[in-house]
XYZ file of C-alpha atoms in Angstrom:
306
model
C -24.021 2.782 -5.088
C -20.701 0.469 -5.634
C -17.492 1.805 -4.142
C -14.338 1.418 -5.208
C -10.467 1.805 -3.436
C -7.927 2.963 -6.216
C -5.887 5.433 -4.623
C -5.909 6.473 -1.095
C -7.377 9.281 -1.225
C -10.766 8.016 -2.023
C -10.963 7.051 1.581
C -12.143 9.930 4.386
C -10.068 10.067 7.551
C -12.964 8.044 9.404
C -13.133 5.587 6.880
C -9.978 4.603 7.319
C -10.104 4.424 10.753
C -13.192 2.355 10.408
C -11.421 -0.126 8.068
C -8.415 -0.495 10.617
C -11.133 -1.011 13.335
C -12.320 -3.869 11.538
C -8.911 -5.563 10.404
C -8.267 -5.524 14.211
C -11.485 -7.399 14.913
C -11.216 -9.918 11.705
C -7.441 -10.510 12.927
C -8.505 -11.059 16.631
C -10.965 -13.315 15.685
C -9.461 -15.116 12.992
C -6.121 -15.617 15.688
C -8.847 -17.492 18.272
C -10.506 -19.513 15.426
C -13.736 -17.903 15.027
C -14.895 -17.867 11.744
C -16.272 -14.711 9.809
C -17.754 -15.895 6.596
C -18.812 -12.273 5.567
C -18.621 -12.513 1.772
C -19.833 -16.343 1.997
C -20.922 -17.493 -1.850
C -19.117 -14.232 -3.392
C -16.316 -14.260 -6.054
C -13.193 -11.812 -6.367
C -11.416 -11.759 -9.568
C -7.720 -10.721 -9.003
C -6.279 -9.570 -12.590
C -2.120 -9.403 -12.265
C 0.024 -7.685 -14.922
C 2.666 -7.422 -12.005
C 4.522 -10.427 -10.138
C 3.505 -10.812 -6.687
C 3.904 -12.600 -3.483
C 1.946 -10.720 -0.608
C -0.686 -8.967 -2.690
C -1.462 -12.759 -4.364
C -1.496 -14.622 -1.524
C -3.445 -12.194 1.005
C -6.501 -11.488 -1.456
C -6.577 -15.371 -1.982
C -6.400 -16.481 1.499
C -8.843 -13.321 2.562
C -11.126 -14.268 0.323
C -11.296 -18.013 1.511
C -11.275 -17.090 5.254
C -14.318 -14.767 4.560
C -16.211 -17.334 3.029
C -15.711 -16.676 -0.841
C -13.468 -17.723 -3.058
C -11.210 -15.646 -5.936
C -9.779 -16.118 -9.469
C -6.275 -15.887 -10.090
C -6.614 -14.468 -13.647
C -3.278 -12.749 -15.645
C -3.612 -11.259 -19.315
C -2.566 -14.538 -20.540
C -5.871 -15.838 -18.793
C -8.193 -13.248 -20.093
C -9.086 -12.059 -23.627
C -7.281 -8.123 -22.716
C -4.054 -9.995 -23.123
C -5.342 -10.572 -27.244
C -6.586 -6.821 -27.514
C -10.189 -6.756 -25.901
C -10.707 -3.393 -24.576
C -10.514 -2.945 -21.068
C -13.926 -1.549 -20.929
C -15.276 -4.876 -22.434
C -14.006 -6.906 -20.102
C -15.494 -4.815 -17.105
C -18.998 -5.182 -18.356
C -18.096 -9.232 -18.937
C -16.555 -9.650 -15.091
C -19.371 -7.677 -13.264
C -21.975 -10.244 -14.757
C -20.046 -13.318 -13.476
C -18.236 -12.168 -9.704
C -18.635 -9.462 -7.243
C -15.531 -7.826 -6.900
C -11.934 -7.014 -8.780
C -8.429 -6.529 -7.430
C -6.177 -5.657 -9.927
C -2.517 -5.219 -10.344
C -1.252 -3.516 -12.868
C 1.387 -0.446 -14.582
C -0.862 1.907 -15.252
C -3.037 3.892 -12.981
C -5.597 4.761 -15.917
C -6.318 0.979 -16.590
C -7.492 0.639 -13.126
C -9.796 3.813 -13.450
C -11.176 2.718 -16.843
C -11.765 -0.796 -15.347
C -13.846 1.125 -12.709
C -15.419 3.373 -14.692
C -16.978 0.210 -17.100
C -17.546 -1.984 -14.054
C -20.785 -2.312 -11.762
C -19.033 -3.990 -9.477
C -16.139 -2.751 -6.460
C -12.724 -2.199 -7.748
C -9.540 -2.301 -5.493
C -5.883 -1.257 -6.725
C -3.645 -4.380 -5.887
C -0.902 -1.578 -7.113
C -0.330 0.780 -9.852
C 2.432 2.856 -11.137
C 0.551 5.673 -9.059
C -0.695 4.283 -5.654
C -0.419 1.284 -3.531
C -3.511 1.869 -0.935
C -3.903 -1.493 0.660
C 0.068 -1.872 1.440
C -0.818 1.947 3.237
C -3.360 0.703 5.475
C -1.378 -2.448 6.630
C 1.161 0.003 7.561
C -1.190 2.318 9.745
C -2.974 -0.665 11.073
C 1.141 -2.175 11.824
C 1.833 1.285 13.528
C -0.888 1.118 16.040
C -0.644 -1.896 16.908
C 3.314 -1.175 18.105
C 2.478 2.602 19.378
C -1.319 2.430 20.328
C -2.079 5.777 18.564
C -1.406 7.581 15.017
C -2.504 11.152 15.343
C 0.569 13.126 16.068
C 3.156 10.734 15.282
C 6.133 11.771 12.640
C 6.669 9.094 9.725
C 9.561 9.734 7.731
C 9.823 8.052 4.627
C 13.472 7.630 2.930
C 13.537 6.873 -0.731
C 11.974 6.946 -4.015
C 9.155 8.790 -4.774
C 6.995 6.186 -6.224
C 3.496 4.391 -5.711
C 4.259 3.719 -1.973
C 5.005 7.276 -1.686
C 2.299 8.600 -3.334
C -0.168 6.838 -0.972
C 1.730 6.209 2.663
C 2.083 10.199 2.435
C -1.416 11.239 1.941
C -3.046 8.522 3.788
C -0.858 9.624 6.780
C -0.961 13.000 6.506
C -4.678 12.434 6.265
C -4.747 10.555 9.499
C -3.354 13.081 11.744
C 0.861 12.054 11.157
C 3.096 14.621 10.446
C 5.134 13.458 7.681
C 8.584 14.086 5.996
C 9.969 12.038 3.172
C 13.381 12.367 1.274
C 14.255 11.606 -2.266
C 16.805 12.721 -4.752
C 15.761 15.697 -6.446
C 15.116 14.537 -9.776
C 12.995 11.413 -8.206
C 11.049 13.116 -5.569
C 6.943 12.869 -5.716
C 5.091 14.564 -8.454
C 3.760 18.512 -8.048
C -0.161 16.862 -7.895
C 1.136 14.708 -4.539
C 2.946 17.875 -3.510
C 0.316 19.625 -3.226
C -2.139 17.665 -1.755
C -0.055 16.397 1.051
C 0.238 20.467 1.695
C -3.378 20.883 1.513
C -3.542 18.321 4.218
C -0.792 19.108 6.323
C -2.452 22.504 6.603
C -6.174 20.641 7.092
C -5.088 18.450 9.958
C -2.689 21.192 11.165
C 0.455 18.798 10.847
C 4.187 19.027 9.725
C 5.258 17.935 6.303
C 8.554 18.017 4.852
C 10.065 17.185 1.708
C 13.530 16.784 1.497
C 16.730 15.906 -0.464
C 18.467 15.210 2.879
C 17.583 11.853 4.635
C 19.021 13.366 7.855
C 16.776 15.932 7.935
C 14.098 13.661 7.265
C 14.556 11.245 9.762
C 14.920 13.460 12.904
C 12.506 12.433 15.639
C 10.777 10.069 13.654
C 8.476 7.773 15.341
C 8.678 5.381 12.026
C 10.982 5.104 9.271
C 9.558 3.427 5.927
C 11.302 2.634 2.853
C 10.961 0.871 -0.752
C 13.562 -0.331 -3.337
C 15.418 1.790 -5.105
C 13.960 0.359 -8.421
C 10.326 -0.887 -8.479
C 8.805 -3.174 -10.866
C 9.031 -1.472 -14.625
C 12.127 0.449 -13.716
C 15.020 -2.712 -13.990
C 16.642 -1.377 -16.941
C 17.462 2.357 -14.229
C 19.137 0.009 -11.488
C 22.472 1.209 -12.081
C 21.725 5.111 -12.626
C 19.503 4.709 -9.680
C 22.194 2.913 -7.319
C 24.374 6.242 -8.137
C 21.170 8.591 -7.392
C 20.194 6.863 -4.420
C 23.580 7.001 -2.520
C 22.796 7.617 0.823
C 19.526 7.313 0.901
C 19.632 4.139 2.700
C 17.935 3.252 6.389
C 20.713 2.286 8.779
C 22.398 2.489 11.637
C 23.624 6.527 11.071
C 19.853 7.464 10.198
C 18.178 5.304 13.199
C 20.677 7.642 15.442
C 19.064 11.177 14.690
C 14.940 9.527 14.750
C 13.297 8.631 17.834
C 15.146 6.259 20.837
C 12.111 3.881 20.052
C 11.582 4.612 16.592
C 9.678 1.655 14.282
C 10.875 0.357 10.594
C 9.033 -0.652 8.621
C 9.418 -2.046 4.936
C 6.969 -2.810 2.205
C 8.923 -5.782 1.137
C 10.463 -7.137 -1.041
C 14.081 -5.618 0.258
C 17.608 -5.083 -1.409
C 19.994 -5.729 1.766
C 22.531 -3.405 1.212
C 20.618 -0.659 -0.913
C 17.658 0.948 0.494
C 18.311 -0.912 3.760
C 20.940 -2.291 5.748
C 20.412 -6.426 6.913
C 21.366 -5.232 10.251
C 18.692 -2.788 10.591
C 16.232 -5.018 8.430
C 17.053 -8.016 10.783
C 16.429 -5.659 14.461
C 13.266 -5.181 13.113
C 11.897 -7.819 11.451
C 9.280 -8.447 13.624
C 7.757 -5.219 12.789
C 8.490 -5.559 8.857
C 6.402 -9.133 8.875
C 3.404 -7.851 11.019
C 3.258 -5.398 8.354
C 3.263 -8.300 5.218
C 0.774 -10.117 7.628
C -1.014 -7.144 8.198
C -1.925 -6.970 4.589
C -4.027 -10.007 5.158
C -6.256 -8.214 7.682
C -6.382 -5.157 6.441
C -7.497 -6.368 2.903
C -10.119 -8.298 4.455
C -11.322 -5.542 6.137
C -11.743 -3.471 2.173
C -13.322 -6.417 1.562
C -15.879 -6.748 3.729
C -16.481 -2.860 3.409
C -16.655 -2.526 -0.465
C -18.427 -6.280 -1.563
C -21.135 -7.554 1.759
């Protein structure tokens, strides 16, 4: 039975942990040159609706180091972008390649595209979820604190895609968890409540805030995302105003942990949702975490298409 990764949630607590078990292996052996051509003679199709840097270039050079190879297909590329449903094209892709990553606005596209396809699906990114960027940031914090269970991640921002998925796949994990957003951009009631269901599973903390103060307190890891994703330019201005003071810096790294970890999804706004000076002290963390999404991927890979 095919298997496919569209929102985080689709993943069991031991899965995950499984998939960051072998992202550690593929990145330890692919740092001492030993090859791992798991997916050797396969085919990926990436579709892309949305620009991209890390999510392109990851899948692509995954792909290649697993011993496949991937199509870099937009809806200029494929008949969708002229009207074809997207059910049609489903049934036409899983005769030709093995697997799909696609990165697109809406959530239901990637469901439908699933639903239609015999082959695995992964979410590149929705409006909804963003599950691989999640698990390069779990598999980023234990490499820099050697556990995640009982750990507090406080995320400081809008609640959007990254949201929606670094809260339940932590919460799932073991983390406690507290994010803060403006009230009128905080994370839906359906994310609300799961994260509580959790919390109250894995007998953890979660919090959800207006005040990034409160949020941040003894946080082992503070995470962010731009004010304004991808779809939202024409809000930049009314969300500057509504995002004033949500911001990591200096003031918010005094009330978290004495060795607390920063992490950004990337790409970041110096001077809105995060301060150079902080983004610069820990940059090293932030770009383990963009590598990370090379590993990581490979790892869903390996796990959804050998």
């Amino acid at each position: 039975m095919k298997r496919d990764l569209l929102k985080i949630d689709d993943l069991s607590k031991e899965e995950i942990l499984d998939i960051l078990n072998l992202a550690d292996q593929l990145k330890y052996e692919q740092k001492h040159g030993i090859d791992h051509p798991h997916l050797k003679g396969k085919s990926l199709g990436m579709i892309f609706e949305k620009a991209s840097t890390r999510t392109r270039v990851s899948f692509e050079v995954g792909m290649y180091q697993l011993g496949g190879n991937s199509l870099f297909l937009t809806d200029k590329d494929l008949q969708i972008g002229r009207g074809e449903p997207i059910e049609d094209t489903a049934r036409v892709l899983s005769r030709f390649i093995q697997g799909i990553m696609i990165r697109t606005f809406s959530h239901e596209k990637a469901e439908k595209l699933a639903k239609y396809s015999s082959i695995p699906i992964i979410n590149g990114l929705t409006d909804a979820e963003h599950p691989c960027q999640v698990l390069a940031d779990l598999m980023t914090i234990r490499e820099n604190k050697n556990i995640l269970e009982g750990l507090k991640v406080a995320y400081i921002g809008d609640g959007n895609n990254m949201a929606n998925s670094l809260m339940i796949g932590c919460l799932k994990i073991g983390m406690n968890f507290s994010i803060a957003s403006p009230e009128a951009y905080t994370v839906s009631e359906t994310y609300l409540n799961r994260a509580k269901e959790l919390a109250l599973k894995e007998g953890v903390n979660f919090t959800n805030t207006t005040s990034p103060l409160e949020a941040a307190k003894d946080a082992d890891v503070l995470i962010t995302d731009v004010w304004a994703s991808m779809g939202h330019e024409k809000e930049v201005e009314e969300r500057a105003k509504a995002f004033k003071g949500f911001q990591i810096n200096k003031e918010l790294l005094e009330v978290a942990d004495s060795n607390v970890m920063v992490l950004h999804c990337l790409p970041a706004h110096r001077g809105e949702e995060i301060t150079a000076e902080v983004l610069e002290e820990h940059a090293d963390s932030i770009f383990d975490e963009s590598e990370n999404r090379l590993h990581a991927q490979k790892a869903v890979l390996v796990k959804l298409m050998k």
